[in-house]
Coordinates of C-alpha atoms in Angstrom, one line a residue:
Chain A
X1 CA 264.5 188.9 322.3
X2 CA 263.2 189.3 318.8
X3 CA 261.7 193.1 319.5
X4 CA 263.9 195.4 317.9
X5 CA 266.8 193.4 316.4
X6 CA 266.4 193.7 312.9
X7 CA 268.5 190.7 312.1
X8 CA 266.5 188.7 314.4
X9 CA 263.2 189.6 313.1
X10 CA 264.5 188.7 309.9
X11 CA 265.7 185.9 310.0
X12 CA 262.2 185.1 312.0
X13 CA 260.7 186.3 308.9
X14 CA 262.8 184.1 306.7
X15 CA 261.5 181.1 308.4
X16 CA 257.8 181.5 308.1
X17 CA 258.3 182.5 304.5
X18 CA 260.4 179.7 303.5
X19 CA 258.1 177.1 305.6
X20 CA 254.9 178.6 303.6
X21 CA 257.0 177.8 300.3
X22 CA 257.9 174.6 301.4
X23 CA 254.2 173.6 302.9
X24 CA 252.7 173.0 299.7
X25 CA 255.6 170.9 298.1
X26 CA 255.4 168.6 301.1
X27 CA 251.5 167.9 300.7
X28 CA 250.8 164.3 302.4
X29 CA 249.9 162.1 299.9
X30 CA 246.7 159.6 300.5
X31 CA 249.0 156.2 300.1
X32 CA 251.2 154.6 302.6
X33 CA 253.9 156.3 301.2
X34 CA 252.4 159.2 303.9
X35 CA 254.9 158.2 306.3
X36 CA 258.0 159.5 304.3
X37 CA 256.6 162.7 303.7
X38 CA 255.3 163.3 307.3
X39 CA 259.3 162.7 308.7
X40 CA 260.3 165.3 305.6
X41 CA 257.2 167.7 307.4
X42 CA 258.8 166.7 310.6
X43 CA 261.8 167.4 310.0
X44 CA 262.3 170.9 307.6
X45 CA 258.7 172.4 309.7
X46 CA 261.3 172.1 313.4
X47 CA 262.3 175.8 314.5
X48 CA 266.1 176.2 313.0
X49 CA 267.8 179.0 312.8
X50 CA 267.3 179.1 308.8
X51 CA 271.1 180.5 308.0
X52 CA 271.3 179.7 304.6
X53 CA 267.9 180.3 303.5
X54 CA 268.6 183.9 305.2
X55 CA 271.9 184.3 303.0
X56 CA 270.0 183.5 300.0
X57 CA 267.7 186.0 300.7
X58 CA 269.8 188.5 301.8
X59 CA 272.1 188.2 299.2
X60 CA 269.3 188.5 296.8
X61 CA 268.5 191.6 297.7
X62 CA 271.5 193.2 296.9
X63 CA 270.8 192.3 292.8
X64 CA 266.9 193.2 293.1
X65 CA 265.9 190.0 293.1
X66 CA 262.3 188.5 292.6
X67 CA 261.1 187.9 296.3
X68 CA 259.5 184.6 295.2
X69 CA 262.3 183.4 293.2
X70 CA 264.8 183.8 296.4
X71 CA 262.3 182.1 298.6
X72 CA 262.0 179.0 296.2
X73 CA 266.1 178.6 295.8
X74 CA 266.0 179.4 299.7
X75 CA 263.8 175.9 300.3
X76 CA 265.5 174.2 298.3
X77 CA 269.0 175.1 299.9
X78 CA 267.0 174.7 303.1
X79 CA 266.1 171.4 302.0
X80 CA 269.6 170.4 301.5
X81 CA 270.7 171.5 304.9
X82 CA 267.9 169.4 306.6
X83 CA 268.4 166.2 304.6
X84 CA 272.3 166.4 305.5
X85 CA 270.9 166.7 309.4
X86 CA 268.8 163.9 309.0
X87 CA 271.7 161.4 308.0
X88 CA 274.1 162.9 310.1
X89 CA 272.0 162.3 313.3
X90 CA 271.8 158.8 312.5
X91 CA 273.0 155.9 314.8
X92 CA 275.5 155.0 311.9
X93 CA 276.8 158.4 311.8
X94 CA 276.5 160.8 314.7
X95 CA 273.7 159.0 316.6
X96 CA 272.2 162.0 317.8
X97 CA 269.0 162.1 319.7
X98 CA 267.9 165.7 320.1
X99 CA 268.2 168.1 317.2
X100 CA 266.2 171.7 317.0
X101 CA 264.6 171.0 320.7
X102 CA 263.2 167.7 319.5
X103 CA 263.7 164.0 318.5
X104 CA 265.5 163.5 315.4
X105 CA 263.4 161.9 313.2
X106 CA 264.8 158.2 313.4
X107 CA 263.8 158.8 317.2
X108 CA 260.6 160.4 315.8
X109 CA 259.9 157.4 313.4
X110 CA 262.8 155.5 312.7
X111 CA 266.0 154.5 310.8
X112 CA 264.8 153.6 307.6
X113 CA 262.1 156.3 307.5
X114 CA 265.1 159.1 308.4
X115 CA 267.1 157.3 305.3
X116 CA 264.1 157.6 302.8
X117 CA 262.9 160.9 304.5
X118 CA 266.7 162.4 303.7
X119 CA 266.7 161.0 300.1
X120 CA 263.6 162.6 299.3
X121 CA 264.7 166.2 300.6
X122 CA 267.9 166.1 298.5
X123 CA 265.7 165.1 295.4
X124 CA 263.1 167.9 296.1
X125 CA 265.8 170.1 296.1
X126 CA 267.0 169.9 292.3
X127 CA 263.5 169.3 291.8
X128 CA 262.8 173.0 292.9
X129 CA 265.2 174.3 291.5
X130 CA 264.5 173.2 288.0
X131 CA 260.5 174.7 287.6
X132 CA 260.7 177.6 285.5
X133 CA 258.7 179.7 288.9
X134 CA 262.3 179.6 290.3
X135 CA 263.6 181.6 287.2
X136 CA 262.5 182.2 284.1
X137 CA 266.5 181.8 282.3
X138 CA 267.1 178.5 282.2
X139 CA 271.1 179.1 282.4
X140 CA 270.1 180.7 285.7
X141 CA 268.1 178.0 286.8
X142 CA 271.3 174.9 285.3
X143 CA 273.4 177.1 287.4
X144 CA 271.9 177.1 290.6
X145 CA 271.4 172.9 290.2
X146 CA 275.4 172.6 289.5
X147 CA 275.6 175.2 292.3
X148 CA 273.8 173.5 295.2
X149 CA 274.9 170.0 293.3
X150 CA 278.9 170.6 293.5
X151 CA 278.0 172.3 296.9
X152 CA 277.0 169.0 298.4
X153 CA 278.5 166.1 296.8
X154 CA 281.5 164.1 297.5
X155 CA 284.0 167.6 296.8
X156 CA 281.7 169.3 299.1
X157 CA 279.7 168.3 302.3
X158 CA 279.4 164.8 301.5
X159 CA 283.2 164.7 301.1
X160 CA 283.5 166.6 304.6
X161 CA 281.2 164.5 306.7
X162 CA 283.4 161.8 305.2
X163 CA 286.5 163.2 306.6
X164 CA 284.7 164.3 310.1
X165 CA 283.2 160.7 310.8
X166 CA 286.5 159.1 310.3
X167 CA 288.8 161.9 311.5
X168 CA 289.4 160.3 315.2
X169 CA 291.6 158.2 312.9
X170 CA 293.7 160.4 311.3
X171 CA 295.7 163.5 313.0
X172 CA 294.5 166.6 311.3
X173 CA 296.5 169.6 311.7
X174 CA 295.0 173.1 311.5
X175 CA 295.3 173.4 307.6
X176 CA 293.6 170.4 307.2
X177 CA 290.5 171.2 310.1
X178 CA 289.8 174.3 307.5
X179 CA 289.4 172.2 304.4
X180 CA 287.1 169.8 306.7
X181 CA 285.4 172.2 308.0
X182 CA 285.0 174.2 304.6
X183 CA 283.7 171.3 302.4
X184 CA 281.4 169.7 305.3
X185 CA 279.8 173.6 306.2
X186 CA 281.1 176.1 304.2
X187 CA 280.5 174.7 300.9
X188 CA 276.5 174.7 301.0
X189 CA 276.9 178.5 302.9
X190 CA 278.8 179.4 300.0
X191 CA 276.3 178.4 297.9
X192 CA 273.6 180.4 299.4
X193 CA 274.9 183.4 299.6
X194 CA 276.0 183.4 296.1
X195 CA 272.2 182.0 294.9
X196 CA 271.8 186.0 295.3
X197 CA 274.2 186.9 292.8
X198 CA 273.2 183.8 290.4
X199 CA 269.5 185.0 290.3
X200 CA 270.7 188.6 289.8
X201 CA 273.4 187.6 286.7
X202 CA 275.5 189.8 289.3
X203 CA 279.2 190.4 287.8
X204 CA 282.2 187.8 288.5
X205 CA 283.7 190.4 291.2
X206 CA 280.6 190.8 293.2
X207 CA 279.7 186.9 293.1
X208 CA 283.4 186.8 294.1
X209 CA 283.3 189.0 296.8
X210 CA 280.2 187.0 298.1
X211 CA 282.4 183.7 297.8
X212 CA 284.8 185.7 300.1
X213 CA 282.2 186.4 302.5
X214 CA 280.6 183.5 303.0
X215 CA 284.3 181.3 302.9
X216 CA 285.0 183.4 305.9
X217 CA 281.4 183.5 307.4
X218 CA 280.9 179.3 307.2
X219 CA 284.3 179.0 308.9
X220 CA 283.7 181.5 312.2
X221 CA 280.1 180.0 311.9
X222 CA 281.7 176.6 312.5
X223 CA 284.1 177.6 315.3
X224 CA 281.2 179.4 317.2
X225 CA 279.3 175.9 316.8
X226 CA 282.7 173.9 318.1
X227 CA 283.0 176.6 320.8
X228 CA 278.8 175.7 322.0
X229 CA 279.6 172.4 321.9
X230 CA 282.2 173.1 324.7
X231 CA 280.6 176.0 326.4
X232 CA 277.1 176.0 325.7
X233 CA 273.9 174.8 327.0
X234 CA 271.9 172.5 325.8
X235 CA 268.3 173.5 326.6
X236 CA 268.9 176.8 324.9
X237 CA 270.8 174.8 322.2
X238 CA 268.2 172.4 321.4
X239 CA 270.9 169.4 321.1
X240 CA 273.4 167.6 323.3
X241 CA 276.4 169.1 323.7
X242 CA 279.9 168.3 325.1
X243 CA 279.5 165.4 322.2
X244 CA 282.7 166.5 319.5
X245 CA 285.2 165.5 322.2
X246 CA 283.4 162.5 323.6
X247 CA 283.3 161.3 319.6
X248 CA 287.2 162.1 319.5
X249 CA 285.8 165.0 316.7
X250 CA 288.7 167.1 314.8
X251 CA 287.8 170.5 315.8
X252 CA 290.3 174.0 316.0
X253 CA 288.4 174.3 319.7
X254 CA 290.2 170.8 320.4
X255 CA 293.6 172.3 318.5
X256 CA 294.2 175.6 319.4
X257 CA 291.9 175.8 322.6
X258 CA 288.7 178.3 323.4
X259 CA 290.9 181.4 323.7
X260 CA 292.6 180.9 320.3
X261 CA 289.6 180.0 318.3
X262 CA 287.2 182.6 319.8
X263 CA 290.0 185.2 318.7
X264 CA 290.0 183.3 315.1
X265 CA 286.5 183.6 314.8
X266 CA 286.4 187.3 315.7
X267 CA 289.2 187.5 312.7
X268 CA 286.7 185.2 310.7
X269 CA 283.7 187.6 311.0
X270 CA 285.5 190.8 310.7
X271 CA 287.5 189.8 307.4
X272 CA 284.0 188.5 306.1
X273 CA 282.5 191.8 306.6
X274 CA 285.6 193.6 304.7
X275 CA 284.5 191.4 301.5
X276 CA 281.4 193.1 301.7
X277 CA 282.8 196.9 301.1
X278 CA 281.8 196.7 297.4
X279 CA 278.6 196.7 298.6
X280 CA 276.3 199.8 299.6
X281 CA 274.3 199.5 303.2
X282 CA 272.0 196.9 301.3
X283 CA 274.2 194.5 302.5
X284 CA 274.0 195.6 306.2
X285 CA 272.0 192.4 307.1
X286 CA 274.9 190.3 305.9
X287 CA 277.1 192.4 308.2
X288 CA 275.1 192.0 310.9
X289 CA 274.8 188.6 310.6
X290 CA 279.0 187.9 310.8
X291 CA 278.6 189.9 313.6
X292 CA 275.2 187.1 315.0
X293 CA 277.3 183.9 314.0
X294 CA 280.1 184.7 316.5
X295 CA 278.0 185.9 319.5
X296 CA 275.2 183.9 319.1
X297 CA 274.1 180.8 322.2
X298 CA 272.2 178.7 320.5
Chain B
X1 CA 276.3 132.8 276.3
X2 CA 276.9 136.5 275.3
X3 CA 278.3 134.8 272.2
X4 CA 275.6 135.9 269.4
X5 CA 273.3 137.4 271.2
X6 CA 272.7 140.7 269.7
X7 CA 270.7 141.7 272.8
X8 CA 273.5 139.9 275.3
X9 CA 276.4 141.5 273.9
X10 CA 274.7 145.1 273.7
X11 CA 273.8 145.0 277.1
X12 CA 277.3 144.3 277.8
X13 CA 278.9 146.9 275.5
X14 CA 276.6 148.9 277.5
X15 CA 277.7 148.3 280.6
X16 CA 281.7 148.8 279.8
X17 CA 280.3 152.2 277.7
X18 CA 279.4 153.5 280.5
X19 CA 281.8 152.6 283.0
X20 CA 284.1 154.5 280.6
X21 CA 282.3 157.7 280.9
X22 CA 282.0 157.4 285.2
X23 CA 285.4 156.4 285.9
X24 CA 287.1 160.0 285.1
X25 CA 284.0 161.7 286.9
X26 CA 284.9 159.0 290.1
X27 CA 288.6 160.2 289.9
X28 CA 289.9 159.0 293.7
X29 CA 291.2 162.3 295.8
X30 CA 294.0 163.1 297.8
X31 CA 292.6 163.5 300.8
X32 CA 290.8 161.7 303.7
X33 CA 287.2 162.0 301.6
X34 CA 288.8 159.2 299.7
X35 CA 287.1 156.6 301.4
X36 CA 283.4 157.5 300.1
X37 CA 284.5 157.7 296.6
X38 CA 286.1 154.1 297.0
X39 CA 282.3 153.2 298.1
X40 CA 280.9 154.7 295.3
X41 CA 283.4 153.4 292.9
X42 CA 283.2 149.3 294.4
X43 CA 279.2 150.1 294.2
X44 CA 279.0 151.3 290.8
X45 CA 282.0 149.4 289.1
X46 CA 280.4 145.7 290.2
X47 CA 279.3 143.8 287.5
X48 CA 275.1 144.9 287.4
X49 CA 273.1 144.0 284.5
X50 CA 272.6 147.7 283.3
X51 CA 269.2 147.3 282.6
X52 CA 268.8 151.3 282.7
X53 CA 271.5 152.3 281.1
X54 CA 270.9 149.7 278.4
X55 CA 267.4 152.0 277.8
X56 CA 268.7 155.1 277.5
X57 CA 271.4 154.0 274.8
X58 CA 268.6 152.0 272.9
X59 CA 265.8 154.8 273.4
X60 CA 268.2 157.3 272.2
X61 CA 269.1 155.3 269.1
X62 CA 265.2 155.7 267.7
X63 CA 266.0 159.5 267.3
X64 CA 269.2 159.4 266.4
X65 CA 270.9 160.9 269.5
X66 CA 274.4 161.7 269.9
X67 CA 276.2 158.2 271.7
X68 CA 278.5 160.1 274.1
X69 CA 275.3 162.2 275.3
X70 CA 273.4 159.0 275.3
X71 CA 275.9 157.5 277.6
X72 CA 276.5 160.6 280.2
X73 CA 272.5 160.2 280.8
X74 CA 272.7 156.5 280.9
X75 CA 275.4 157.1 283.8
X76 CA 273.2 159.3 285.9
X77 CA 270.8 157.0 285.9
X78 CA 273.0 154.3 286.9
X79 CA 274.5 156.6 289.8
X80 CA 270.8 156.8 291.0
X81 CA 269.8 153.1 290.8
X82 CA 273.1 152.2 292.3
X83 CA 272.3 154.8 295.1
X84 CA 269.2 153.2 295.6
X85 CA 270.9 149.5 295.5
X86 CA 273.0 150.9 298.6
X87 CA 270.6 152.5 300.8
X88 CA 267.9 149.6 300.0
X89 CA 270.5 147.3 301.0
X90 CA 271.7 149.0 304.6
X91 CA 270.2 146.9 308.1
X92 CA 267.9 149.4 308.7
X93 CA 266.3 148.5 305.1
X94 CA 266.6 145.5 303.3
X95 CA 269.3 144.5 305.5
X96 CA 271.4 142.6 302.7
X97 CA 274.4 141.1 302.8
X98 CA 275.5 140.1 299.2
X99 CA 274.8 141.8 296.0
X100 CA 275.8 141.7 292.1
X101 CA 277.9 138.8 293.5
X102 CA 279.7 141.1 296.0
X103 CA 279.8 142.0 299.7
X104 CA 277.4 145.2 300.0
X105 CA 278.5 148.6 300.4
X106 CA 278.2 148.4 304.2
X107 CA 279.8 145.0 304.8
X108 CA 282.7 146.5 302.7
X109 CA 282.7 149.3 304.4
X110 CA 280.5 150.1 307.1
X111 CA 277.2 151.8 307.0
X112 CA 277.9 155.4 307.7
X113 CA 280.0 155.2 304.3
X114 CA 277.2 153.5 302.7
X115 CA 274.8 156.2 303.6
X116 CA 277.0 158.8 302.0
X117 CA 277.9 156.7 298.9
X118 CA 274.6 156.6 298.3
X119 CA 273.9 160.4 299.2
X120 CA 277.1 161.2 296.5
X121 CA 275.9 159.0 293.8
X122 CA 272.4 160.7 293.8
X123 CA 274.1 163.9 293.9
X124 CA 276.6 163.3 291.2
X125 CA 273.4 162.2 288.6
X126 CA 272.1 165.8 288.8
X127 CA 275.7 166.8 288.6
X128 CA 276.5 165.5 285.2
X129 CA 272.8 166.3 283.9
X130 CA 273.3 169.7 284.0
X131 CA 276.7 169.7 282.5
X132 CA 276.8 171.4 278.8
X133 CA 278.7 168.2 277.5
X134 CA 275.2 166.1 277.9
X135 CA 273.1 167.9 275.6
X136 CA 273.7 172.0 274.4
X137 CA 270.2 172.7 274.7
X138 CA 269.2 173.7 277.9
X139 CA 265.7 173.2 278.2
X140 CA 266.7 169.5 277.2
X141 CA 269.2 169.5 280.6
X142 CA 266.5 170.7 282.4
X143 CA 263.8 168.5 281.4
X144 CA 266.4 165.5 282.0
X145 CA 266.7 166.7 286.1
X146 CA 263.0 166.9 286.5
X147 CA 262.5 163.7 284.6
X148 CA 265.3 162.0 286.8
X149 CA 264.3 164.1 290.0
X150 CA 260.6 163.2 290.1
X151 CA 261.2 159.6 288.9
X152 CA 263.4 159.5 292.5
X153 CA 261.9 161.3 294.6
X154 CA 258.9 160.2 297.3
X155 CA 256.5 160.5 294.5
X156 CA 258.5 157.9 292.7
X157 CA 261.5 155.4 293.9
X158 CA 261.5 156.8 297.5
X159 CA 257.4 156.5 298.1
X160 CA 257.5 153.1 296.8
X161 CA 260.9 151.9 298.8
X162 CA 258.8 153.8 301.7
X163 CA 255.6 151.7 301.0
X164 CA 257.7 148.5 300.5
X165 CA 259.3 148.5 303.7
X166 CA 256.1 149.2 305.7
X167 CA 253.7 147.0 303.5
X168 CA 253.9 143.8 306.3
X169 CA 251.9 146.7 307.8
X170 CA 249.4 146.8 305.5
X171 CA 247.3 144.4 303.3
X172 CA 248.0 145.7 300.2
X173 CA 245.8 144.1 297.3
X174 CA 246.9 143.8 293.5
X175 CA 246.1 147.5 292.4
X176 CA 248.1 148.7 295.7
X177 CA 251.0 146.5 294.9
X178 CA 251.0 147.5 291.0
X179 CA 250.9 151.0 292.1
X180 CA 254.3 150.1 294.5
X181 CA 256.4 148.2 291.6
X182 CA 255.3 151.4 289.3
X183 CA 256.6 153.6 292.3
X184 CA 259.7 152.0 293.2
X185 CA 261.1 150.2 290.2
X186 CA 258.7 150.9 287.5
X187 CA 259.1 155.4 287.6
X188 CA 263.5 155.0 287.2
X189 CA 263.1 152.7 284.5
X190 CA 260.4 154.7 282.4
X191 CA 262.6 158.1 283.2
X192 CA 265.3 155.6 281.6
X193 CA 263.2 154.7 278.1
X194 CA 262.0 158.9 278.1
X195 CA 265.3 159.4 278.3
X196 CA 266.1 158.9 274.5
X197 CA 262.8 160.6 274.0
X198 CA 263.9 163.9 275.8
X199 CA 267.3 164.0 274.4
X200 CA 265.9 163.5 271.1
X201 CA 263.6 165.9 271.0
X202 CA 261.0 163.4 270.2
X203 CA 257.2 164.0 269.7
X204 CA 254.9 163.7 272.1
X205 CA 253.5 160.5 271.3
X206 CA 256.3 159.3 270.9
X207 CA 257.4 159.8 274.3
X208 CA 254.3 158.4 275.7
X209 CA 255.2 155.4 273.3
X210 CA 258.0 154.6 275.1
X211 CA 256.3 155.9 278.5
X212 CA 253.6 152.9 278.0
X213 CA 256.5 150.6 276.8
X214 CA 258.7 151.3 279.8
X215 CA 255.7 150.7 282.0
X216 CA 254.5 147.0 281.3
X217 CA 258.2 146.5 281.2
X218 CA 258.9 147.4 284.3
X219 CA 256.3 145.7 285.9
X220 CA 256.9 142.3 284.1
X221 CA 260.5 143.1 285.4
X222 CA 259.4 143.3 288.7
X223 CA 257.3 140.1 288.4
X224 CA 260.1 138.4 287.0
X225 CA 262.4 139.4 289.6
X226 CA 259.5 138.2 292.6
X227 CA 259.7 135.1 290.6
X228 CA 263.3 134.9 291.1
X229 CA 263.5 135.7 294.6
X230 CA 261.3 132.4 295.0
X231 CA 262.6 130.2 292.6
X232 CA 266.1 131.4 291.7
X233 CA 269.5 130.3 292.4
X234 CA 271.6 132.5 294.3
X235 CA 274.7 131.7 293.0
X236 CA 273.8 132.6 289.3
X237 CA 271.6 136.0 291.2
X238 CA 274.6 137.1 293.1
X239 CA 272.5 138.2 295.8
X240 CA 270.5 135.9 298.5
X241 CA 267.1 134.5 297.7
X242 CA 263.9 133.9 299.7
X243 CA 264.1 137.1 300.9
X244 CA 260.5 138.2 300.1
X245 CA 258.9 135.7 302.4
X246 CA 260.8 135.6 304.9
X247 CA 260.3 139.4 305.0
X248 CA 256.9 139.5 304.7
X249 CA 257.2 142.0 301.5
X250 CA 254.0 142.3 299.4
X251 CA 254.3 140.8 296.2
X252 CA 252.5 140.1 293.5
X253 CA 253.8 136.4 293.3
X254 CA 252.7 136.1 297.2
X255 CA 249.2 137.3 296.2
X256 CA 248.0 135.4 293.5
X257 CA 250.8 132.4 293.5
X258 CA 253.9 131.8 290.7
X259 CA 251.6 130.5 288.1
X260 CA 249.0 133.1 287.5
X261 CA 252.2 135.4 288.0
X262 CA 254.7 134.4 285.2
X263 CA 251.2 134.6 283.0
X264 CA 250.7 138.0 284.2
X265 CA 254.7 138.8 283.2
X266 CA 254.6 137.5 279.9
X267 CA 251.3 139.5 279.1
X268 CA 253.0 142.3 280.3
X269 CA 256.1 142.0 277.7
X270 CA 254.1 141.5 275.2
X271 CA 251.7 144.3 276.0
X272 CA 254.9 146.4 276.1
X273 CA 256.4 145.2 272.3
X274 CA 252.7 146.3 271.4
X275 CA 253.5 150.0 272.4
X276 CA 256.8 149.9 269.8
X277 CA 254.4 149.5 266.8
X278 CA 255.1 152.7 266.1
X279 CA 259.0 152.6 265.6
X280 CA 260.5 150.2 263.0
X281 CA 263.4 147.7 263.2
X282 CA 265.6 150.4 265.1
X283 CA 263.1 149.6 268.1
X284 CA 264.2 145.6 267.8
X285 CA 266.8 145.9 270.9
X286 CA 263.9 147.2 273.1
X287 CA 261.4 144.5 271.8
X288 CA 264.3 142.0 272.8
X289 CA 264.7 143.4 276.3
X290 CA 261.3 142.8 276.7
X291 CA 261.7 139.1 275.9
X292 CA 264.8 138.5 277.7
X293 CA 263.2 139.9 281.4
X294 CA 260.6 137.6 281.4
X295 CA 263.2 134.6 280.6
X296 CA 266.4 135.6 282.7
X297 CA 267.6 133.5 285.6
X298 CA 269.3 136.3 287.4

């Protein structure tokens, strides 16, 4: 499946690379503290599809960007995502059992060890992102920690998981699914695809047009996920599905129905790809990859 | 009993200092997300002794620091510890019920808001760290997220909440359970002392002055603290006691019995006033703070 595809081989390629970064951040200390760090191995070492780590790097390359310096703001973002997987698969939360094809890790180890493991991923993230290897300006480097940090917090996904956990109490309308669906996902996607144009000091409009993008990108990518949930299967998914409506979950599949939203997200990718037109065919992997988000199975 | 108690009543200027600075970052929003920034707010706006805080403020005031810079570092810190206080106190931890007097986060709430209360406090640390108002030099913001980020992280906090929680587990002797207090009380409170250090642009000794300080303090805080836990009353604790025991946790008051352990903490706070030779009566605060761990009741 991977042959030809060039999106597909790189975003294969983005996931070794990033894994070799991360491998010798997460070395396994000798003391019993080992346990923590072999649920953070567990966890950021499973096969996902590596998204945002891709957007960093792709958007990096449109600014000539250090390779190295991408990857390291790539793991760190990736350690982000994983962290917010972590606690939203637990029995408080989502209780979720399978996540990437395998346990999640308070199945793997359990619910005090997924806590700790998810603490320590968020915290390696800013700590990344502050060593002078991820860039040598340090404005560059404050901005990318107020970046990922704003990205994540209670404005951003923190605020949205709040909303999506308690939304079965509340009657949200379409308007208010978006601004969900935009802080709990879109917020850290944002953030990775404008990493690209942080590390490059790229002008306001093209950071601006990457904001565009990746507003638009985060929100088809979200319906496409609502859309598996309903549709999909889950051994090529690698996690149950059918669960957002058993959970009572505010979703646009549940509002408008499949038809409606798989026509949104069409509108999604296509208007994200429009945002890209400042951009010369360097950015064709970020076109193809509004195109992967919508058509994707898994 | 604050009445002339210099140290007293500076700890409790402290405290309202720098619930003035949090409480316009903790600004309540419109929407559903609400309900996590209520968590964070009951957390972090209960009455705590601001032992951290209280550091910062009297470490910056050896190098003349700037108070309202002072304070916005002094309420990171708090936003991590109180992170910490939450997730240590969820069931699949600690499992606590009361603390600073109060209901915990998740008996107020529930536990899935307690996980991201804690998740948005830690966030929000690295938030206002990087922020130009806390110090204009950069490398100084920088230096105050790796400080902060490694004093958290499974090197530090985490890796020793890690080893806490497992240590029925093990038989961990007195080296193993110095090296766990130094891990998961002892690294947050010497980021705390540094902090004066960093933002002052202190010499290097100066900074391992306050490093060594911070160190036997810590550790004769933890003592002190194992000491309460046995002997304490929980109404003047505001949180239960007897826990330790009952939970199996390694301590050092288990190990070699209250006696030889209140020696051990009072050797400790002097050993610390021994590192503060160096400063002159602007250190007297932190010699006090020294005294007063060893002799507190809650």
């Amino acid at each position: 499946m991977t042959g030809t595809n060039p999106l597909l081989q790189a975003l294969k390629a983005t996931s070794g690379a990033v894994e070799r970064v991360l491998d010798p951040m997460l070395a396994v200390p000798d003391g019993p503290e080992a346990r923590v760090v072999d649920a953070m191995r567990y966890a950021i070492f499973s096969p996902g599809k590596r998204l945002r780590p891709f957007l960093v790097l792709a958007s990096s390359e449109l600014f000539d960007v250090n390779r190295q310096q991408a990857l390291r703001v790539a793991a760190a973002i990736e350690c982000v995502h994983t962290y917010s997987l972590i606690h939203d698969d637990l029995p408080a939360m989502d209780d979720d059992d399978v996540r990437r094809g395998r346990p999640t890790v308070h199945k793997a180890f359990d619910d005090a060890t997924a806590i700790l493991a998810g603490d320590a991923l968020l915290t390696l993230a800013f700590d990344i992102l502050v060593d002078e290897k991820t860039h040598k300006d340090k404005g560059v480097r404050l901005e990318l920690v107020r970046t990922l940090a704003q990205a994540s917090g209670h404005h951003g996904m923190v605020g949205g998981q709040m909303i999506d956990i308690t939304a079965g109490d509340h009657e949200l309308d379409e308007a208010a699914i978006y601004r969900l669906q935009q802080m709990k996902t879109g917020a850290l996607i944002s953030a990775s695809a404008e990493a690209g144009a942080i590390l490059g000091r790229a002008e306001k409009r093209e950071r601006h047009s990457l904001q565009g993008y990746a507003r638009d990108l985060g929100l088809a990518f979200q319906i496409a996920d609502d859309l598996l949930d309903v549709e999909g299967d889950p051994m090529i998914m690698g996690k149950a599905a059918q669960k957002d409506g058993r959970q009572g979950k505010a979703t646009l599949v549940a509002l408008m129905g499949a038809g409606r939203a798989r026509q949104q997200a069409h509108m999604l990718a296509e208007q994200a790809i429009e945002h890209l037109s400042l951009f010369d065919e360097r950015a064709s992997l970020l076109r193809a990859v509004a195109q992967f988000v919508i058509s994707r199975r898994a």
